[in-house]
Each structure stands twice: as structure tokens, then as C-alpha cells.
XYZ file of C-alpha atoms in Angstrom:
629
model
C 103.011 116.014 149.700
C 101.457 119.250 151.021
C 104.449 120.057 153.242
C 106.891 119.326 150.407
C 104.938 121.553 148.018
C 104.863 124.353 150.572
C 108.617 124.098 151.109
C 109.193 124.265 147.350
C 106.902 127.250 147.065
C 108.870 129.071 149.773
C 112.080 128.592 147.823
C 110.419 129.690 144.578
C 108.856 132.838 146.006
C 111.195 133.953 148.737
C 114.399 132.009 148.368
C 114.389 131.231 152.101
C 112.103 130.325 154.945
C 108.704 131.946 154.538
C 106.859 130.635 157.517
C 105.146 133.966 158.061
C 103.413 133.614 154.708
C 102.074 130.082 154.969
C 98.688 129.230 153.554
C 95.768 129.433 155.954
C 93.162 126.811 156.632
C 89.893 126.578 154.741
C 87.800 128.548 157.227
C 90.211 131.450 157.169
C 90.113 131.458 153.351
C 86.320 131.808 153.439
C 86.571 134.676 155.928
C 89.164 136.447 153.770
C 86.977 136.041 150.684
C 84.125 137.658 152.569
C 86.489 140.427 153.674
C 87.360 141.162 150.033
C 83.677 141.451 149.165
C 83.080 143.764 152.130
C 85.933 146.149 151.271
C 84.815 146.218 147.637
C 81.255 147.096 148.630
C 82.549 149.726 151.066
C 84.846 151.292 148.482
C 82.131 151.440 145.826
C 79.089 152.184 148.000
C 78.652 155.687 146.552
C 77.986 154.240 143.093
C 74.362 153.813 144.215
C 73.928 157.579 143.786
C 75.124 157.583 140.165
C 72.965 157.696 137.064
C 73.758 156.962 133.434
C 76.326 159.028 131.529
C 76.179 160.429 128.017
C 79.065 158.236 126.876
C 77.920 154.876 125.467
C 75.317 154.310 128.207
C 72.692 155.623 125.806
C 73.960 153.490 122.916
C 74.256 150.365 125.054
C 71.133 150.735 127.220
C 68.949 153.850 127.138
C 68.489 154.057 123.355
C 68.901 150.360 122.665
C 65.431 148.766 122.302
C 66.599 145.104 122.155
C 68.416 145.511 125.493
C 65.588 147.510 127.058
C 63.133 144.799 125.977
C 64.784 142.323 128.340
C 65.947 138.767 127.807
C 63.622 137.692 125.001
C 64.239 135.401 122.048
C 64.356 138.405 119.678
C 67.050 139.953 121.870
C 69.096 136.747 121.843
C 68.990 136.592 118.037
C 69.911 140.248 117.788
C 72.786 139.887 120.265
C 74.492 137.166 118.232
C 74.002 138.804 114.831
C 74.567 142.513 115.413
C 77.705 144.626 115.086
C 75.983 147.419 117.001
C 78.429 150.079 118.285
C 81.244 148.483 116.298
C 81.491 145.377 118.481
C 80.454 141.759 118.488
C 79.932 140.890 122.143
C 76.654 138.960 122.478
C 77.171 137.943 126.104
C 77.533 141.613 127.072
C 74.213 142.448 125.406
C 72.502 139.505 127.079
C 73.898 140.483 130.475
C 72.524 144.019 130.165
C 69.218 142.714 128.792
C 68.917 140.409 131.803
C 69.356 143.428 134.085
C 66.581 145.264 132.242
C 64.397 142.156 132.446
C 64.860 141.888 136.209
C 65.119 145.522 137.328
C 63.990 147.662 134.407
C 66.229 150.399 133.023
C 67.608 151.137 136.471
C 71.119 152.635 136.777
C 71.408 151.659 140.441
C 70.818 147.964 139.696
C 73.215 147.925 136.745
C 75.939 149.753 138.671
C 75.505 147.533 141.709
C 75.839 144.395 139.592
C 79.100 145.795 138.205
C 80.295 146.238 141.798
C 79.330 142.661 142.684
C 81.171 141.353 139.629
C 84.222 143.401 140.589
C 84.082 141.945 144.109
C 83.756 138.463 142.639
C 86.807 139.111 140.464
C 88.803 140.132 143.542
C 87.797 136.876 145.253
C 88.637 134.777 142.175
C 92.031 136.470 141.871
C 92.766 135.771 145.534
C 91.749 132.108 145.218
C 93.761 131.663 142.020
C 96.938 133.012 143.586
C 96.414 131.244 146.914
C 95.780 127.874 145.284
C 98.745 128.141 142.929
C 101.320 129.663 145.301
C 100.048 128.402 148.681
C 100.761 131.832 150.153
C 97.697 133.490 151.569
C 98.763 136.962 152.646
C 100.553 138.064 149.458
C 97.633 136.645 147.471
C 95.173 138.593 149.621
C 97.133 141.835 149.205
C 97.201 141.513 145.398
C 93.445 140.938 145.354
C 92.828 143.863 147.720
C 94.930 146.205 145.575
C 92.912 145.092 142.573
C 89.657 145.671 144.449
C 90.480 149.195 145.644
C 92.803 150.764 143.085
C 91.031 153.887 141.740
C 92.035 153.254 138.133
C 89.419 150.479 138.136
C 86.592 152.904 138.908
C 86.021 153.514 135.198
C 85.418 149.807 134.610
C 83.018 149.473 137.542
C 81.155 152.807 137.780
C 80.474 153.068 134.037
C 77.362 151.074 133.157
C 78.466 150.427 129.567
C 81.729 148.904 130.799
C 79.941 145.828 132.120
C 81.967 144.082 129.429
C 85.238 144.804 131.249
C 84.329 143.355 134.645
C 82.376 140.436 133.182
C 85.135 139.431 130.750
C 87.572 139.447 133.684
C 85.284 137.031 135.520
C 85.488 134.533 132.663
C 89.247 135.146 132.340
C 89.908 134.252 135.983
C 87.534 131.280 135.879
C 89.415 130.016 132.819
C 92.710 130.333 134.706
C 91.299 128.412 137.660
C 90.049 125.716 135.279
C 93.484 125.610 133.651
C 95.148 125.177 137.038
C 92.907 122.174 137.663
C 93.760 120.808 134.201
C 97.506 121.292 134.740
C 97.436 119.092 137.833
C 95.896 116.194 135.946
C 95.951 116.558 132.163
C 92.858 115.354 130.334
C 90.598 116.502 127.522
C 87.683 116.576 129.961
C 89.499 119.122 132.110
C 90.674 121.149 129.118
C 87.196 121.734 127.687
C 86.041 124.110 130.483
C 89.129 126.253 129.831
C 88.238 126.602 126.149
C 84.543 127.208 126.883
C 85.211 129.885 129.502
C 87.714 131.564 127.177
C 85.180 131.632 124.325
C 82.493 133.062 126.599
C 84.904 135.724 127.833
C 85.744 136.740 124.274
C 82.008 137.093 123.600
C 81.950 139.631 126.424
C 85.030 141.616 125.379
C 87.875 140.505 123.075
C 90.509 142.268 125.214
C 91.110 138.985 127.060
C 92.448 137.522 123.807
C 95.879 137.298 125.488
C 94.793 134.434 127.781
C 96.946 131.769 125.982
C 99.987 134.008 126.500
C 99.123 134.488 130.188
C 98.722 130.730 130.635
C 102.237 130.211 129.271
C 103.464 132.644 131.903
C 101.421 130.762 134.507
C 103.183 127.562 133.440
C 106.488 129.296 134.188
C 105.319 130.560 137.587
C 103.668 129.618 139.862
C 102.725 126.260 138.289
C 106.376 125.619 137.295
C 105.400 123.321 134.440
C 108.049 124.792 132.151
C 111.520 123.267 132.091
C 112.806 120.796 134.620
C 110.327 119.376 137.046
C 110.327 121.312 140.309
C 110.616 119.581 143.654
C 107.185 119.170 145.147
C 105.324 120.181 141.981
C 101.860 118.744 141.480
C 101.530 115.350 139.849
C 101.777 115.667 136.097
C 102.587 119.367 136.381
C 106.343 119.552 135.856
C 109.033 118.814 133.304
C 107.223 120.087 130.188
C 109.071 121.566 127.243
C 108.112 124.960 125.842
C 107.098 123.285 122.572
C 104.682 120.991 124.410
C 103.165 123.849 126.392
C 102.763 125.968 123.257
C 101.176 123.091 121.345
C 98.854 122.598 124.309
C 97.555 126.154 123.783
C 96.744 125.688 120.070
C 92.972 125.221 120.556
C 92.890 128.442 122.576
C 94.951 130.216 119.913
C 92.462 129.124 117.243
C 89.626 130.522 119.350
C 91.575 133.760 119.790
C 92.234 133.977 116.046
C 88.543 133.581 115.271
C 87.667 136.273 117.794
C 90.244 138.631 116.266
C 88.725 138.225 112.806
C 85.194 138.923 114.056
C 86.445 141.929 116.055
C 88.104 143.480 112.996
C 85.049 142.827 110.819
C 82.739 144.428 113.405
C 84.998 147.463 113.796
C 85.334 147.993 110.056
C 81.605 147.532 109.530
C 81.070 150.590 111.732
C 84.193 152.505 110.624
C 85.477 152.266 114.189
C 89.105 151.837 113.105
C 90.220 155.439 112.774
C 93.677 155.007 111.347
C 96.241 152.358 110.793
C 99.748 151.540 111.887
C 102.286 154.380 111.786
C 105.364 155.596 113.627
C 103.365 158.124 115.647
C 101.290 155.279 117.041
C 104.462 153.474 118.114
C 105.605 156.577 119.973
C 102.220 156.928 121.639
C 102.292 153.267 122.695
C 105.714 153.638 124.342
C 104.632 156.766 126.214
C 101.327 155.143 127.188
C 103.146 152.204 128.811
C 105.083 154.650 130.993
C 101.966 156.674 131.790
C 100.199 153.491 132.881
C 103.118 152.724 135.181
C 102.838 156.190 136.654
C 99.110 155.841 137.301
C 99.686 152.478 138.971
C 101.830 154.121 141.671
C 100.311 157.621 141.633
C 96.673 157.364 140.460
C 95.840 161.042 139.998
C 94.174 163.080 137.224
C 92.156 160.076 136.093
C 89.819 160.872 133.211
C 87.475 159.099 130.841
C 89.272 160.430 127.759
C 92.973 161.051 127.179
C 93.166 162.583 123.720
C 95.563 160.990 121.225
C 98.279 163.425 120.173
C 100.814 160.989 118.787
C 102.196 163.385 116.187
C 103.040 165.909 118.907
C 105.132 163.433 120.936
C 108.766 164.428 120.577
C 111.382 161.879 119.620
C 113.287 162.223 122.880
C 110.123 161.491 124.913
C 109.456 158.339 122.899
C 113.100 157.250 123.154
C 113.179 157.956 126.903
C 110.040 155.895 127.387
C 111.542 153.032 125.404
C 114.740 153.247 127.461
C 112.796 153.087 130.725
C 110.827 150.047 129.579
C 113.990 148.319 128.373
C 115.718 149.175 131.655
C 112.956 147.616 133.738
C 112.917 144.586 131.444
C 116.683 144.218 131.821
C 116.370 144.441 135.599
C 113.678 141.758 135.590
C 115.901 139.548 133.453
C 118.830 140.135 135.808
C 116.768 138.771 138.722
C 114.877 136.192 136.668
C 115.439 133.472 139.235
C 112.625 135.216 141.083
C 110.103 134.012 138.569
C 107.252 136.160 139.805
C 109.158 139.211 138.480
C 109.220 137.800 134.954
C 105.580 136.725 135.068
C 104.254 139.953 136.571
C 106.182 142.269 134.240
C 105.381 140.305 131.065
C 101.745 140.021 132.198
C 101.613 143.827 132.327
C 103.367 144.328 128.981
C 101.595 141.521 127.140
C 97.987 142.035 128.204
C 98.201 145.715 127.208
C 99.213 144.873 123.632
C 95.648 144.554 122.227
C 94.681 147.993 123.598
C 97.953 149.920 123.543
C 96.833 151.768 120.417
C 99.338 150.749 117.728
C 96.263 150.339 115.545
C 93.731 152.724 117.039
C 90.032 152.294 117.590
C 88.664 155.660 118.636
C 90.475 158.877 119.563
C 91.980 157.930 122.936
C 95.720 157.728 123.564
C 95.093 155.360 126.487
C 92.229 154.577 128.863
C 91.878 153.712 132.540
C 89.630 150.756 131.713
C 92.435 149.157 129.703
C 94.470 148.747 132.916
C 91.885 146.505 134.588
C 93.595 143.244 133.592
C 97.240 144.367 133.033
C 97.697 145.949 136.478
C 97.306 142.523 138.087
C 100.818 141.780 136.822
C 102.215 144.910 138.478
C 100.440 144.091 141.734
C 102.071 140.646 141.719
C 105.525 142.152 141.147
C 105.152 144.702 143.953
C 103.523 142.501 146.572
C 105.747 139.452 146.090
C 108.845 141.660 146.038
C 107.851 143.333 149.310
C 107.058 139.933 150.827
C 110.424 138.542 149.789
C 112.406 141.557 150.972
C 110.636 141.673 154.338
C 111.241 137.956 154.761
C 114.910 138.372 153.819
C 115.244 141.190 156.365
C 113.506 139.115 159.009
C 110.556 141.488 159.324
C 107.588 139.647 160.898
C 104.497 139.469 158.712
C 102.449 141.217 161.409
C 104.671 144.291 161.081
C 103.839 144.505 157.381
C 100.114 144.610 158.114
C 100.035 148.261 159.220
C 101.610 149.795 156.072
C 99.563 147.394 153.939
C 96.299 148.467 155.539
C 97.354 152.125 155.251
C 97.966 151.781 151.505
C 94.595 150.089 151.033
C 92.863 152.772 153.110
C 94.333 155.535 150.940
C 93.347 153.713 147.753
C 89.848 153.131 149.144
C 89.388 156.851 149.859
C 90.640 157.763 146.376
C 88.291 155.225 144.810
C 85.323 156.481 146.809
C 86.110 160.024 145.663
C 86.708 159.032 142.031
C 83.246 157.438 141.838
C 81.634 160.842 142.406
C 83.011 162.011 139.053
C 80.849 159.358 137.373
C 77.617 160.706 138.860
C 76.258 161.783 135.458
C 77.391 162.911 132.023
C 77.908 166.550 132.932
C 80.004 165.727 136.026
C 82.084 163.210 134.088
C 82.889 165.572 131.199
C 83.577 168.552 133.490
C 86.021 166.448 135.499
C 87.730 165.343 132.281
C 88.129 168.957 131.169
C 89.580 169.902 134.568
C 92.386 167.320 134.423
C 93.194 167.319 130.691
C 94.134 170.019 128.201
C 92.601 170.942 124.841
C 90.243 167.980 125.098
C 87.922 168.449 122.120
C 86.154 165.159 122.764
C 85.240 166.240 126.299
C 83.964 169.627 125.078
C 81.920 167.858 122.407
C 80.602 165.362 124.955
C 79.636 168.125 127.349
C 77.915 169.950 124.504
C 75.916 166.842 123.658
C 74.995 166.470 127.336
C 73.695 170.028 127.428
C 71.737 169.368 124.234
C 70.063 166.374 125.862
C 69.173 168.569 128.843
C 67.716 171.271 126.601
C 70.437 173.769 127.608
C 70.957 174.995 124.077
C 73.068 178.073 124.789
C 75.472 176.066 126.957
C 75.686 173.396 124.263
C 76.503 175.903 121.528
C 79.209 177.430 123.757
C 80.871 174.009 124.099
C 80.654 173.356 120.361
C 82.193 176.772 119.711
C 84.997 175.855 122.098
C 85.653 172.736 120.010
C 85.815 174.938 116.906
C 88.290 177.301 118.607
C 90.505 174.309 119.390
C 90.389 173.287 115.728
C 88.738 170.049 116.726
C 85.276 170.762 115.376
C 84.530 167.398 113.828
C 81.573 166.283 111.771
C 79.576 164.804 114.703
C 79.634 168.108 116.587
C 78.627 170.039 113.448
C 75.708 167.657 112.930
C 74.553 168.332 116.487
C 74.476 172.055 115.732
C 72.489 171.279 112.589
C 70.014 169.205 114.578
C 69.533 172.138 116.945
C 68.858 174.492 114.017
C 66.453 172.029 112.377
C 64.443 171.304 115.529
C 64.022 175.070 116.046
C 62.719 175.595 112.507
C 65.892 177.148 111.082
C 66.019 174.878 108.037
C 68.407 176.894 105.807
C 70.906 177.128 108.687
C 70.529 173.394 109.336
C 71.210 172.608 105.674
C 74.406 174.694 105.794
C 75.594 172.927 108.949
C 74.982 169.492 107.421
C 76.878 170.496 104.271
C 79.743 171.709 106.459
C 79.769 168.345 108.251
C 80.307 166.625 104.910
C 83.416 168.726 104.335
C 84.732 167.875 107.820
C 83.890 164.135 107.735
C 86.897 161.880 108.311
C 85.362 158.553 107.349
C 82.456 156.974 105.463
C 80.322 156.676 108.592
C 80.512 160.393 109.418
C 79.842 161.284 105.786
C 76.839 158.957 105.694
C 75.407 160.596 108.827
C 75.882 164.035 107.287
C 74.055 163.059 104.104
C 71.244 161.407 106.092
C 70.617 164.542 108.161
C 70.923 166.716 105.061
C 68.270 164.590 103.360
C 65.921 165.027 106.327
C 66.341 168.811 106.291
C 65.880 169.047 102.517
C 62.757 166.887 102.669
C 61.323 169.186 105.311
C 61.936 172.188 103.011
C 60.112 170.388 100.200
C 63.200 169.801 98.045
C 62.357 166.140 97.441
C 64.721 165.629 94.493
C 67.859 166.622 96.396
C 66.581 164.941 99.559
C 66.307 161.647 97.686
C 69.794 162.140 96.277
C 71.215 162.872 99.755
C 69.633 159.706 101.155
C 71.099 157.708 98.262
C 74.589 159.017 99.027
C 74.073 158.233 102.721
C 73.121 154.628 101.964
C 75.987 154.255 99.524
C 78.392 155.113 102.349
C 76.546 153.018 104.948
C 73.737 150.698 103.776
C 72.685 150.269 107.396
C 72.134 153.967 108.131
C 68.769 153.834 109.901
C 68.014 157.556 109.508
C 68.630 157.408 105.760
C 66.559 154.233 105.380
C 63.624 155.776 107.224
C 63.928 159.044 105.311
C 64.183 157.302 101.954
C 61.219 155.099 102.829
C 59.076 158.053 103.889
C 59.934 159.897 100.663
C 58.832 156.878 98.668
C 55.647 156.691 100.723
C 55.006 160.391 100.116
C 55.013 159.884 96.320
C 52.909 156.717 96.573
C 55.591 154.041 96.014
C 54.560 151.843 98.934
C 56.623 148.808 97.879
C 59.897 150.772 98.109
C 58.683 152.469 101.288
C 58.005 149.160 102.999
C 61.321 147.711 101.853
C 63.350 150.641 103.186
C 61.486 151.036 106.487
C 61.556 147.263 107.130
C 65.319 147.353 106.563
C 65.590 150.218 109.070
C 63.624 148.202 111.633
C 66.022 145.297 111.175
C 69.037 147.583 111.685
C 67.511 149.561 114.557
C 64.424 147.823 116.010
C 63.157 150.835 117.974
C 59.594 151.565 119.017
C 59.362 154.599 116.681
C 60.668 152.627 113.698
C 58.117 149.878 114.335
C 55.361 152.502 114.439
C 56.531 153.979 111.132
C 56.490 150.490 109.654
C 53.027 149.917 111.111
C 51.518 152.989 109.454
C 53.152 152.110 106.087
C 51.707 148.604 106.292
C 48.250 150.014 106.997
C 48.474 152.259 103.955
C 49.353 149.191 101.910
C 46.342 147.332 103.301
C 48.439 144.709 105.121
C 46.498 145.011 108.363
C 47.587 141.816 110.226
C 51.263 142.722 109.703
C 50.520 146.304 110.776
C 48.919 145.054 113.986
C 51.954 142.859 114.645
C 54.333 145.797 114.144
C 52.286 147.962 116.511
C 52.240 145.170 119.079
C 56.021 144.851 118.903
C 56.369 148.631 119.337
C 54.241 148.456 122.478
C 56.234 145.530 123.869
C 59.645 147.161 123.543
C 58.628 150.742 124.348
C 59.037 152.201 127.814
C 57.245 155.448 126.793
C 54.750 154.534 124.099
C 53.042 157.934 124.096
C 56.362 159.638 123.427
C 57.095 157.161 120.641
C 53.754 157.996 118.983
C 54.507 161.723 119.189
C 57.910 161.134 117.592
C 56.235 159.117 114.823
C 53.790 161.952 114.071
C 56.639 164.474 113.999
C 58.676 162.399 111.546
C 55.672 161.895 109.286
C 54.893 165.605 109.365
C 58.490 166.525 108.554
C 58.294 164.194 105.530
C 54.989 165.764 104.425
C 52.843 162.742 105.310
C 49.628 163.005 107.274
C 49.392 160.557 110.153
C 46.466 158.169 110.350
């Protein structure tokens, strides 16, 4: 049976004798798996010198008390019920919380775990291809390209992108489980596929295309679709497309449920910036071509490629569409080489959820989105080279030198790319050096300078955003915060009012009103401060700043019942150490001492700098005109 299957696989992949690419024995497979781990660790070794960035790392880890608190029951409940940062991905939160539980808030540990997961993914990809095709060396090359391609640095070297590498782990495990199921169909073997898929979606919903990929996998290399192939595994051949599609229905139901939750989470945080339009179609077509370019020439990689869909000319969009249709036509012309169809459609299909037809955020495309789709391109390239070299009679050993050279170049590029993720300032400066008129990068660099206390540098970056006509509400609010913290309250009020005029959605408007309320309260204008907080909560009932401010205003005028209600709501939305301390002091004023002690105890448990939290509490009380106890 094994020899027959291998002979069939040779005909499927190469169309002729492929003795040079025969599967290795078990011991060699183990050695090659270890080799993949070693080259991954070597390529990403410099990540140990990197810290956190000022893009999402603060939201996900540094300023996220439930995650910082470690893997506790309160964190588990929060992870499954929160839409924090516009996402529902409980397994991601629990993974990061486990890191904090084991290593503290340590960027080295978190980055190194990302590297280990990436190495594991390379091994799983190699095993999946080797098991299904019975060809070791092409499978190894695909996995090595995946391990060392520099476009994957963003997914690995960015702490907050744990969700990308971890979701890929579940994706590949689900495919391995499906391969086992396909060889002997049973409900017992199907359940792990569904479970792994569900877990992967709870890490990141981008892997929602798994049912589509499994249909491709049925076509090649499993060859379950159509007439039964000679030498195919028992129970694996001769299935109709209707049967195979019906077989995926449970997975499609899981995917549908995930899609609904994803949309609800995004809309709850106003993360969906704009809807479907023709400009988005043009951007998607151009993005596909740009991804292809970065696959073969991975230069000028950046964390943010600004969306400028309306500036894309018609001829560029049409040319991009023509190129994609041309490649698709070529693949169809040589469709008897099934790996071409599978690899190309893998690339096109797995990019659909993130290609930006309906945008979340301001990016036109992103390196991290290529993490899964590029596997399809690697399959196309490697299997094509293997087939051509076999057809030309080139010994496999002769192909080793150029293969190693390509991997060496990619490894050097990856090692260099990691240095751009050293910290927030390095990351944003690199982005500005390889992109043009990038208002998001200027704004991000300004925020980084603000965090470092480099006020003049921050203002210069915000002014640059204004000069580029990209001065959005968030940047204006940051300027207002600077003015307020330096005692320039009238200037802060003007900046917050300006942010309201520039707000593009309810979330930005709510933030503007919340900050305006805080500044007005500090000036003593309690009537307008209360009104501003009310408008903020109307736009976003979960605005923590507005809830705290409204609660403190109520406490200032002696309405402790409203104060406790608002501050308790803020604690539920954002369970930070400072918010717990504000709740604690309100409870003490109300005479509810046992509850106050419990709130203080919780603040101590989740706080990494309790003294700083107490100072922040005193400052907020003073700004609201309340004497601390």
C-alpha cells in the first residue's frame, strides 16, 4: 500500500518519476523538525532585545489589569465576556494572562513564546505536507520559507500579535486532525477538527476560512474530490463535491457564529470605520498585487500602510485585476497540476477576510495578514520548482545549494527586520522612512514621545499630522491632555472642543466629551462638566473616563448612590487598580466598610505599582474637587 501511494503521489505532484523527493524515514523526520526549530530560533534570536511597542501592546498587556493579574478566575470571566479593543478573542487574553502569571509583565518572555509558537507552526506545516504528500524535501522547503520569510516578523516580534501565531497553531492542528479523519471517516475523528477550529476562532477569527481550505485539501493532496485516485487512502477517494461540502456544514456553522460575534464586537467599539464601496474594491485588487510583490521581494515592510483607496486610479485597479485574472487563467490552464490550483486559491481565499473590502481600521493592507495566505504561494513555488527540476533531470542534491542560499538571504532579512520592532519609537520611525504621508505613524510617534515625557517632540509630530491634513480627533485629544496636565485648562478645553468637530465616529466623539468634562470639572464649571459626561455616555455607555468623572461629580455634590453606581460601572468596564481605589474611597464615604476593604484588596492584587496607583487616585480626586481620605 505504501509503495502504491508513493507512486500515485509522484504522478500527482510531478507527473513522472520523483525518486529524488521520496519521503524519509521517521528518524530523519524528527531531525528535520528539530532543524526547523533551530533555524527559527536563529532567525529570531534578536527578538530577546526588544521591548513593548506603543501600538496595542499597552492596550493588550501593559494597561490591561485583567491580563496583568495573571490566570485567575476573574480574568477567565472577563476574557469570555469582554469586547475589549473591539475583539472577542478569549483564548488570546488567557494566553497573555498565563504569560504574566508565569513570567510577570516581561517582554522577553512574551516575545520568546511567540517565537516558539512560530517554530511550532513551521514544524506542524512540514508534518502536514509530508504526511499528505509523502514528499519530504518540498514539504521541508515550504516550512522553512514560512519560518524565515521577513513578512512574518510583524506577527512574531509584536507582542500583541500573539493571536496571529497562536491561531495558526490551532489552524494547522485542525488540518492534521482533518487528515486523520479523511482516512477513516467517523464522528469521533471529526470532533477534534471542530473543537480545534472553535479554539482557533477564539484566538483570532481570521482563520474563519478553514472550511474553504479543507475543500482545497480534499482536491489536493488528499484527492478525495472526484474519481478515486489510485493508491489513495482507504475511504479517502471518490467523494462528490456535494458530499464534501455537506461534510463541512458543522464547521461552516461555527464560522458563521464567529462572524456574528466578530461584527458585534467591532461595532460595539466603533472599530468598523466605513462600509463597502468601489474605492475599497480598488484597494483590495491593488493589495493582492502588493502582497504578491512582497512575497518575492520583501522590502519596505512597515507596521502601517495607510489606506488611500480614493486616490487609486482606475487604470491601476484595472491592471491589478488583469494581473490576478491572468495568473488565475494560467493556473486553470495547468490545472492537472493540482498543487497550482490549491496554492493559488489558498492565497486568494484566505486573504478575503482581511483584504479590506469592509475595513476595520485605517490600513490598506498589513504584513500580519500574510501569515496564513503566503503558505499557498510557498506551495505553488516550491512544488513547481520541484516538478521542473525533476522534469529536467536535475538531481535533488543540486537544488540544495540555491535553496539554502534563498533561506540564508531570508534569514538575514528577518534578523534585520526584527530590529525595527525594538520599541515604539524605532517602529514608528522605520514606518515613516518607508512610507509617505503616513499620518498614523506621525500620530503614533507623537504618542510615544508623550509617554516618554518628550513634550516638544510630541507636539512637533502632532503638528506634522495637522500639516498633512490628517489631524484626527485622537491626536487633538492628546494635545489637550498635554495642556491639561500642565495646568493650561482653557487651552485644554479648546483642544477637546476641536476634537469634537474632527471626530469621525461615536467613539471618538465620546472620548472628546469625556476629556472635556474632566477639564471643565477641574475649572469648577460643574454644570457643563456634567452635561459633557452625559453626552459622552450617550455616545458610549462604557466610556470609563466619563463614568468615573460623572461618579466623582456626583460624589462631590453628596449624591453617593449615583457616585457608587457610576464608579462601579467603570470598574466593570475597566477593572484597573486606580478605578478600584476610587470605588474603595466612595464606599468608605458611604459607610460600606467591608466592601471598601474588598475593593482595596482587589486593587492591591492586580496592581504592579500600588504606590503609583494611589498617587493617581489622589490626583483624580483633587481634579474633581474632592479631598482624599
